[in-house]
Short mmCIF file of C-alpha atoms and ligand atoms in Angstrom, two decimals:
data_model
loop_
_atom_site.label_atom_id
_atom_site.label_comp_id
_atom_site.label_asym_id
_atom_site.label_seq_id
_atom_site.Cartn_x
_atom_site.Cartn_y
_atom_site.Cartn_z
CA UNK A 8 275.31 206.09 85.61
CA UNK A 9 271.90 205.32 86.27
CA UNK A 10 270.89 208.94 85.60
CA UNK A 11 272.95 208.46 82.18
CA UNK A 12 270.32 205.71 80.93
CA UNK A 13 267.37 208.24 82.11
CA UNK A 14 267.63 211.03 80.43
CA UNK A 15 268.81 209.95 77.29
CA UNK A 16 271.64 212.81 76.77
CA UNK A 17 274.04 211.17 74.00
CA UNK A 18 274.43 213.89 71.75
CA UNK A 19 274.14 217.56 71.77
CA UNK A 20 275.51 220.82 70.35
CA UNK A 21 276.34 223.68 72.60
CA UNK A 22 275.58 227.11 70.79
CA UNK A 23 278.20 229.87 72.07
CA UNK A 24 281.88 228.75 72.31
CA UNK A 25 282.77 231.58 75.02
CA UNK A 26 283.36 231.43 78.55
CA UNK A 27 280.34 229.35 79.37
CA UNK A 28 279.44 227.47 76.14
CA UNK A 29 283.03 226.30 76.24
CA UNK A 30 283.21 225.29 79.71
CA UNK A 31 279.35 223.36 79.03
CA UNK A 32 281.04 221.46 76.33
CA UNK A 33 283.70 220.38 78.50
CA UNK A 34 281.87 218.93 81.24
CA UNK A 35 278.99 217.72 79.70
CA UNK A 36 282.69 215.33 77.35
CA UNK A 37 284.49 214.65 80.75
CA UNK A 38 281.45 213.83 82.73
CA UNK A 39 278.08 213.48 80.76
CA UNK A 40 280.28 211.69 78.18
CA UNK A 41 278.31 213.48 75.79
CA UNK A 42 279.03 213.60 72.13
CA UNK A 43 279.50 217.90 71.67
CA UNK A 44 279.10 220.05 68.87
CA UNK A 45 280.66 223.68 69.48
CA UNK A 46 279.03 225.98 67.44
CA UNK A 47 280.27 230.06 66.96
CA UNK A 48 279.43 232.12 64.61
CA UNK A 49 282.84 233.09 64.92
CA UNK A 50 285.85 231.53 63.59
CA UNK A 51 287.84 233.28 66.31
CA UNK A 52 285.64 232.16 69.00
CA UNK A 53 285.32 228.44 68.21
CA UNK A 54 289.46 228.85 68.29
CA UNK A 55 289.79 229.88 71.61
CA UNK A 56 287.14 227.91 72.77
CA UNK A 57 288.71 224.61 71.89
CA UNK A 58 292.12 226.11 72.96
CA UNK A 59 290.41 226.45 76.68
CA UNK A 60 288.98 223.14 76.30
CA UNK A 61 292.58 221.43 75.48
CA UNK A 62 294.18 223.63 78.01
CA UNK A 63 291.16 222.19 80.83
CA UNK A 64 292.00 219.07 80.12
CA UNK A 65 295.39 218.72 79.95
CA UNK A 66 295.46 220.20 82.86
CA UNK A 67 293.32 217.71 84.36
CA UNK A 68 295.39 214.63 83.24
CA UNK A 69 298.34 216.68 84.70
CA UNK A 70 296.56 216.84 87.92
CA UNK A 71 295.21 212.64 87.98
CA UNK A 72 292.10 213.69 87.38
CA UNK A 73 291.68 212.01 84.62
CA UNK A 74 294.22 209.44 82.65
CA UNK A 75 295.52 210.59 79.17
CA UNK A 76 293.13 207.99 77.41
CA UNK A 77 290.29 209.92 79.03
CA UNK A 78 291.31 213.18 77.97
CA UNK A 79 291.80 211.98 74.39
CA UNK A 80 288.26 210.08 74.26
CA UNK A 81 286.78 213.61 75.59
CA UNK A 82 288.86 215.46 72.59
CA UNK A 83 287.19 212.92 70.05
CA UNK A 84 283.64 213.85 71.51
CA UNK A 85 283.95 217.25 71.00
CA UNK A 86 283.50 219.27 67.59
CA UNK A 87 283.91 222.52 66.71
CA UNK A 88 282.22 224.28 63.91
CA UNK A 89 281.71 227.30 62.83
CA UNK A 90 277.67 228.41 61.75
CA UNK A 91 277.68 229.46 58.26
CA UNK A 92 274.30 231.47 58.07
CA UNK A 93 272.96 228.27 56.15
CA UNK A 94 270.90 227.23 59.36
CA UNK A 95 271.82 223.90 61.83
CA UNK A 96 271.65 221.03 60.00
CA UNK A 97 273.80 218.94 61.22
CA UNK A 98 271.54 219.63 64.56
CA UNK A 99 269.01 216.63 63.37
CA UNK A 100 269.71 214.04 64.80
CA UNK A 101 270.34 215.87 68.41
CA UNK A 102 269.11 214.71 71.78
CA UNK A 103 270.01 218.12 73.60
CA UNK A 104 271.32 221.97 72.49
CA UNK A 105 272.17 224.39 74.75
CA UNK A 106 272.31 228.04 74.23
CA UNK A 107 274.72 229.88 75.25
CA UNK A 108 275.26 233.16 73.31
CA UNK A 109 274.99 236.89 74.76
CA UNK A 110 272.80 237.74 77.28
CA UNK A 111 270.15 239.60 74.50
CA UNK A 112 266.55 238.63 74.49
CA UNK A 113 266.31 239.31 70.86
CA UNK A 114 269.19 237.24 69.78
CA UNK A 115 267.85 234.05 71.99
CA UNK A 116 264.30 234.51 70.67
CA UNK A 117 265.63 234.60 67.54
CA UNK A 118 267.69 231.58 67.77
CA UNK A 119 264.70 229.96 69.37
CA UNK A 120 263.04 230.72 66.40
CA UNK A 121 265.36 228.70 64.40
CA UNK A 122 265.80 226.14 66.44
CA UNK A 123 262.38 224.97 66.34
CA UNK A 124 262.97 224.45 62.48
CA UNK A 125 266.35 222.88 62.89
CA UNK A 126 265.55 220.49 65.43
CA UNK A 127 263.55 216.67 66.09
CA UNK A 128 260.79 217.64 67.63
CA UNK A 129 262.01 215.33 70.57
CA UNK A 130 265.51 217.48 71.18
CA UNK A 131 265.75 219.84 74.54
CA UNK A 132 266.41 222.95 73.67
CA UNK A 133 268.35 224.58 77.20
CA UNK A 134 269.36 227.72 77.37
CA UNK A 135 272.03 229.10 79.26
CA UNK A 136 270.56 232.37 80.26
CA UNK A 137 271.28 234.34 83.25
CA UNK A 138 268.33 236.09 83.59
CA UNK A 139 265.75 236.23 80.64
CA UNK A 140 261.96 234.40 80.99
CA UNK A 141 262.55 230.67 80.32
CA UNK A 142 258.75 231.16 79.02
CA UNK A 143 259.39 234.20 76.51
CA UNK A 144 262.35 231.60 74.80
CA UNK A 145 259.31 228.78 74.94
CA UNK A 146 257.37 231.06 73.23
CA UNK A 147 259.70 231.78 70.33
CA UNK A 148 259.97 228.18 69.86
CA UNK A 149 256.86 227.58 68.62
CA UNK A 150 256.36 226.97 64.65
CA UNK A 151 254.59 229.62 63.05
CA UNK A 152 252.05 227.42 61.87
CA UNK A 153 251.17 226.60 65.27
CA UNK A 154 249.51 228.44 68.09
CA UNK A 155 250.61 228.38 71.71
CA UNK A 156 247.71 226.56 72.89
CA UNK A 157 247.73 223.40 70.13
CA UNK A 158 249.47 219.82 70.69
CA UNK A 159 252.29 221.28 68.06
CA UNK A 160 252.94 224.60 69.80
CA UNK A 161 252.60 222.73 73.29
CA UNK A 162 255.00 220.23 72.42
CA UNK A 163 257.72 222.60 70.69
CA UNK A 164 257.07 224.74 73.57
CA UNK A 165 257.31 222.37 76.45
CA UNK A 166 260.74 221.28 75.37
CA UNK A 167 262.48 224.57 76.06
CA UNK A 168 264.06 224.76 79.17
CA UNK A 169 266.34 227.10 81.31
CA UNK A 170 269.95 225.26 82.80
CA UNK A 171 272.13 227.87 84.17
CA UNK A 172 275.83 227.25 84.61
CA UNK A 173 278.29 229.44 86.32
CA UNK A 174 281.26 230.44 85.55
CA UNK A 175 283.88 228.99 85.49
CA UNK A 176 281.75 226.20 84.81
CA UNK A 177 284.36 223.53 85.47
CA UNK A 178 284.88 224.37 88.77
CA UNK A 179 281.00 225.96 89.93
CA UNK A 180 279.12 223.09 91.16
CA UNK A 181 275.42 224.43 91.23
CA UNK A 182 273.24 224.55 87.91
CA UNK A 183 269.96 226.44 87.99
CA UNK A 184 266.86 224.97 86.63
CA UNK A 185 264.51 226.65 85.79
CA UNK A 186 261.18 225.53 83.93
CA UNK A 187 259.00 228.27 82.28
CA UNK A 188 255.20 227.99 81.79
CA UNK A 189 254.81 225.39 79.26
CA UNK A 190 257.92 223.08 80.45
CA UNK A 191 257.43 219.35 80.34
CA UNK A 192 257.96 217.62 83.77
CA UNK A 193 259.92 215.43 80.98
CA UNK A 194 262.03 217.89 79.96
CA UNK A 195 262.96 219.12 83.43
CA UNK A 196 263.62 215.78 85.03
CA UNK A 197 265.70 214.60 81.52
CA UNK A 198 267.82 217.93 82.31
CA UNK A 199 268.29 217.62 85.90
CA UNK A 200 270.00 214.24 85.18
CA UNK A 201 271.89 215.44 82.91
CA UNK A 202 273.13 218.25 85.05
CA UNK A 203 273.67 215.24 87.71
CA UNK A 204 276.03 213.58 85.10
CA UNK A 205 277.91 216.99 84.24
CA UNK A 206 278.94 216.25 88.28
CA UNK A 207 277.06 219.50 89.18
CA UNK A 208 273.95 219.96 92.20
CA UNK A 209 270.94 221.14 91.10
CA UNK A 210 268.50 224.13 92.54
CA UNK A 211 265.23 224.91 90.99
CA UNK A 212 263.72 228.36 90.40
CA UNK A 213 260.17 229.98 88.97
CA UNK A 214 260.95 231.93 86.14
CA UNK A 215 261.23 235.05 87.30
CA UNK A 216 263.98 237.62 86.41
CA UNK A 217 267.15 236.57 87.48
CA UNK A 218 266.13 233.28 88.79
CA UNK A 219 267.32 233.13 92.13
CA UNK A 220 271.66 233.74 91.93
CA UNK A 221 271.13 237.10 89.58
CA UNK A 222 268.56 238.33 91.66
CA UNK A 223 270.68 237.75 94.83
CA UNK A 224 273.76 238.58 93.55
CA UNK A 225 273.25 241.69 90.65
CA UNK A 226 272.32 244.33 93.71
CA UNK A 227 275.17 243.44 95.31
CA UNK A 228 277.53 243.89 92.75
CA UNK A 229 275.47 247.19 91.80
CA UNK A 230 275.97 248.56 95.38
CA UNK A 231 279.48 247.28 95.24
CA UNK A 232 279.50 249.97 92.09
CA UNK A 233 277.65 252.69 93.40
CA UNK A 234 279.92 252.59 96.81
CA UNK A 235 283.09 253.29 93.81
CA UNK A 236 281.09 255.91 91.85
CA UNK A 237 279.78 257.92 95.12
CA UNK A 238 283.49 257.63 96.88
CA UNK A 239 282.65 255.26 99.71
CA UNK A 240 285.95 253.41 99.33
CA UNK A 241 288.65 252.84 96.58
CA UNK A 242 288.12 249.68 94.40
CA UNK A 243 290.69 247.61 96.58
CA UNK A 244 289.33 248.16 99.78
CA UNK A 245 285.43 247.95 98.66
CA UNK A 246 286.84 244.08 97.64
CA UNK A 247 288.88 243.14 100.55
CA UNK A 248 286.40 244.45 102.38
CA UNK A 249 284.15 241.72 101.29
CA UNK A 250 286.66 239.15 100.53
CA UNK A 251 288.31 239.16 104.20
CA UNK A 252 285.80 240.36 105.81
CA UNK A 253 282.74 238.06 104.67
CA UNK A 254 284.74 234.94 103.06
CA UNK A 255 283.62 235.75 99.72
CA UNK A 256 286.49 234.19 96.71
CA UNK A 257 286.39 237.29 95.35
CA UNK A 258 285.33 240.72 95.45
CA UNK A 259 282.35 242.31 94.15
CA UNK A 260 284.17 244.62 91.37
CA UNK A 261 286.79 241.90 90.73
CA UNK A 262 283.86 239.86 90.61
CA UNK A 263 281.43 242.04 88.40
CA UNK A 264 285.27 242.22 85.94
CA UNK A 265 284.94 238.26 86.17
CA UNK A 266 281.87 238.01 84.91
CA UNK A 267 281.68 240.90 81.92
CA UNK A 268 280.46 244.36 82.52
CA UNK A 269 278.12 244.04 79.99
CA UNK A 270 276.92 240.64 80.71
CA UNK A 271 276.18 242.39 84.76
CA UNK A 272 274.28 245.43 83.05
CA UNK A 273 272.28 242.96 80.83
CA UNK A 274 271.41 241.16 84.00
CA UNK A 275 270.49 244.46 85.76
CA UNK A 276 268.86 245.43 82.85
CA UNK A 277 266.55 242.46 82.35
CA UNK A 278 265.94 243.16 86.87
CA UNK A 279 264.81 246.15 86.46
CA UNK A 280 262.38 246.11 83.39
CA UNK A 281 261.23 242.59 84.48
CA UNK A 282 260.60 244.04 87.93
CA UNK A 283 259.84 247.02 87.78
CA UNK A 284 261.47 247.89 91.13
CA UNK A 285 264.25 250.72 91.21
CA UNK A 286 266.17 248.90 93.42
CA UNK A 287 267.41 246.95 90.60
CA UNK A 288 268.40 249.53 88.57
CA UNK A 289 272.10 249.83 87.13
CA UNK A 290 274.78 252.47 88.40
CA UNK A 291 275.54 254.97 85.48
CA UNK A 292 279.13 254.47 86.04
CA UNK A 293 278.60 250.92 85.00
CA UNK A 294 276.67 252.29 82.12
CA UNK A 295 279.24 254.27 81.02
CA UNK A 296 282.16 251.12 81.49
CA UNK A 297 280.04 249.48 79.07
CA UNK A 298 280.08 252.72 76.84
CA UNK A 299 283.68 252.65 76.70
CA UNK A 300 284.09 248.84 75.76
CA UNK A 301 285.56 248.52 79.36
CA UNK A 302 284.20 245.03 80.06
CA UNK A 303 286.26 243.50 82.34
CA UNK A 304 288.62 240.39 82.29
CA UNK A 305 287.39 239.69 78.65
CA UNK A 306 288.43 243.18 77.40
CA UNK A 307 291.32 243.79 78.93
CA UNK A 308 289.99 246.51 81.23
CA UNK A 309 287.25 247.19 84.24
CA UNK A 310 287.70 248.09 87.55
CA UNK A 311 290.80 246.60 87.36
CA UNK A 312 293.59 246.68 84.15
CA UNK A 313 294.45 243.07 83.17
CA UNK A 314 297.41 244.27 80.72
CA UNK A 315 298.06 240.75 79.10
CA UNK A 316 294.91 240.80 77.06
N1 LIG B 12 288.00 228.49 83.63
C1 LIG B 12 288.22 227.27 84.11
N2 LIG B 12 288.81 227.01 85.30
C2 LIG B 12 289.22 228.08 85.98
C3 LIG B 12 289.06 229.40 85.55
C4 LIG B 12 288.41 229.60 84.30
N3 LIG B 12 288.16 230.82 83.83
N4 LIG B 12 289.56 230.23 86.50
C5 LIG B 12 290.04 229.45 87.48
N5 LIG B 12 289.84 228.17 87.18
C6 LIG B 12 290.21 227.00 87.98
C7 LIG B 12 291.71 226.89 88.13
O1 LIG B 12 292.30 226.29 87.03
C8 LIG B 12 291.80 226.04 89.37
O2 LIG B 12 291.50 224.71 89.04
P1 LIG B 12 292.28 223.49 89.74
O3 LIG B 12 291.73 223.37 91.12
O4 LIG B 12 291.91 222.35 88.88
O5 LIG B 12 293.73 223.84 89.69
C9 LIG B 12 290.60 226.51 90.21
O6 LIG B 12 289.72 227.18 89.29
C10 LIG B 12 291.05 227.49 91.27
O7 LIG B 12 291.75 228.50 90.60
P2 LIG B 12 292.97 229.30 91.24
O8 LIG B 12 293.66 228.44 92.25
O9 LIG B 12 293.80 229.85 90.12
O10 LIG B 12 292.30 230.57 91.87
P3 LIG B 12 291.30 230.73 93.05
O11 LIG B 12 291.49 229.73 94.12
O12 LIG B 12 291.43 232.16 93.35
O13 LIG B 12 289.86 230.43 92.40
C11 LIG B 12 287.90 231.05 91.28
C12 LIG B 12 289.43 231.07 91.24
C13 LIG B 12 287.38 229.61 91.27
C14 LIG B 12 287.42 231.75 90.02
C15 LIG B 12 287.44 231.75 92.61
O14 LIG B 12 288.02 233.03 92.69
C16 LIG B 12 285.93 231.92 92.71
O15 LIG B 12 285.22 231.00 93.08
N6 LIG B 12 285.44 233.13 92.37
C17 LIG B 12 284.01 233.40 92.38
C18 LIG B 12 283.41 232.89 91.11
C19 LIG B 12 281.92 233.09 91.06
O16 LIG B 12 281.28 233.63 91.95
N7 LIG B 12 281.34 232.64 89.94
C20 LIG B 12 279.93 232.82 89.70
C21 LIG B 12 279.72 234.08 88.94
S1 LIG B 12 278.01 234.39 88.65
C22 LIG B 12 277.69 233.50 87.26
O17 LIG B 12 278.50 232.87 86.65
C23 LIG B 12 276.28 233.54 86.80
C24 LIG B 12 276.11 234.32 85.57
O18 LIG B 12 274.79 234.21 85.16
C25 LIG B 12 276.47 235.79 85.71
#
């Protein structure tokens, strides 16, 4: 509560109503008490987003989390809407958005971009990112009449931050930070609060690809690949290997599923031309899972075949 008063998070708008954007929403209602708009470009999305969010919570009045008047206070705080290619404007009067769309540089930069426009000069702009220089999205930020070096590009700049969630966020309970060059300590203390308040711990990481839980965790899930595509082990006992063997939740390829092929080969991706260093670079046979529009849980189909979707 005293963290609540600090960083001054009231209001904010999460951009992205998938996986992640929807489960930011929810606990920055039911714990930040934050005021949320859910923005998608899709119609579809912003559906099932607030169809996961109802679904979250009444599952968590079901369990005493939380009472029923709780649940329905969070529903009231949270707004969906869909973006209408006429720009943010009902971002204004925001203290906070976080990004949370596909893991594409050009795409963030480019709602970076906009956001700078759209925005108070005083709102945080977070973004969500997995893996993608905190500093490049800083950059983007800046108004074009600015340069990077004046008190206007500074100040645009040094409001852009990097707050990493994992999924599912509801459940996770670390949050990456991750300041790029031109981050305010301002910025990063008002978001590590709020993090605090979402009922998450906090680690802090240079902005360097893959921060530090992509850069641990994409060569293992690679490897866990390249074991499959070389004929090491079948798919089941490459992940019980790990799961009963090394106490991990799940395994690496139900894992990798989990997460979306193509969100682990933009990760890898990012590694590897960030680094420079082959050791990051992606298996072909996750290249080619990508190809085919094989992208785990979300699709229907990855290493594994989840028939219901
Ligand atoms: N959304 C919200 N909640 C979910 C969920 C989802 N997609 N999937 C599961 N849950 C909740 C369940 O509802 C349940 O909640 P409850 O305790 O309130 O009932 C809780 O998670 C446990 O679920 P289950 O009992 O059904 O299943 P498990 O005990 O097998 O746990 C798991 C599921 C939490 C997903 C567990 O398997 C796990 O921890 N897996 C590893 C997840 C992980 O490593 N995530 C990080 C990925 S990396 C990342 O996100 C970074 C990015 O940049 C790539």
């Amino acid at each position: 509560m005293v963290m609540a008063a600090t960083h001054g998070i009231r209001r904010m708008a999460v951009l992205g109503a998938g996986q992640m954007g929807s489960g930011i929403a929810y606990v920055a209602a039911v714990h930040a008490r934050a005021h949320v708009v859910l923005y998608d470009k899709s119609s579809a999305q912003v559906t099932n987003g607030l169809a996961l969010l109802h679904k979250l919570l009444d599952k968590d009045v079901n369990k005493g989390r939380i009472t029923k008047e709780q649940a329905a206070e969070a529903r009231e705080r949270i707004v969906p809407l869909q973006m209408d290619g006429s720009g943010y404007t009902p971002l204004r009067d925001l203290d906070m958005v976080v990004e949370a769309v596909s893991e594409n540089l050009s795409l963030k930069q480019k709602i970076f971009t906009q956001l700078a426009i759209d925005t108070n000069p005083s709102t945080i702009l977070a973004s969500n990112t997995s893996s993608i220089s905190i500093t490049k999205l800083a950059a983007a930020a800046i108004p074009e009449s600015a340069s990077a070096a004046s008190d206007a590009g500074l100040q645009s700049a040094g409001r852009v931050v990097g707050l990493h969630f994992f999924n599912p966020v509801p459940v996770m309970k670390l949050v990456e930070l991750i300041p790029g060059l031109q981050t305010t300590s301002d910025t990063l203390s008002r978001v590590e609060g709020f993090a605090r308040d979402c009922g998450k711990e906090v680690t802090k990481s240079r902005d360097v690809p893959g921060f530090i839980a992509n850069a641990l965790l994409m060569p293992f899930l690679n490897e866990a690949i390249m074991c499959l595509e070389s004929g090491v082990a079948t798919r089941e006992d490459i992940d019980k290997t790990m799961r009963l063997g090394t106490n991990h939740p799940m395994g690496p390829l139900e894992l990798a599923d989990f997460i979306g092929l193509d969100t682990c080969l933009a990760i890898q991706q990012t590694l590897h031309t960030g680094t420079g260093d082959t050791k990051y670079r992606s298996s072909i046979l996750l290249e080619r899972m990508v190809d085919a529009g094989w992208l785990g849980r979300k699709s229907g189909r990855g290493f594994y075949e989840y028939p219901s979707k």
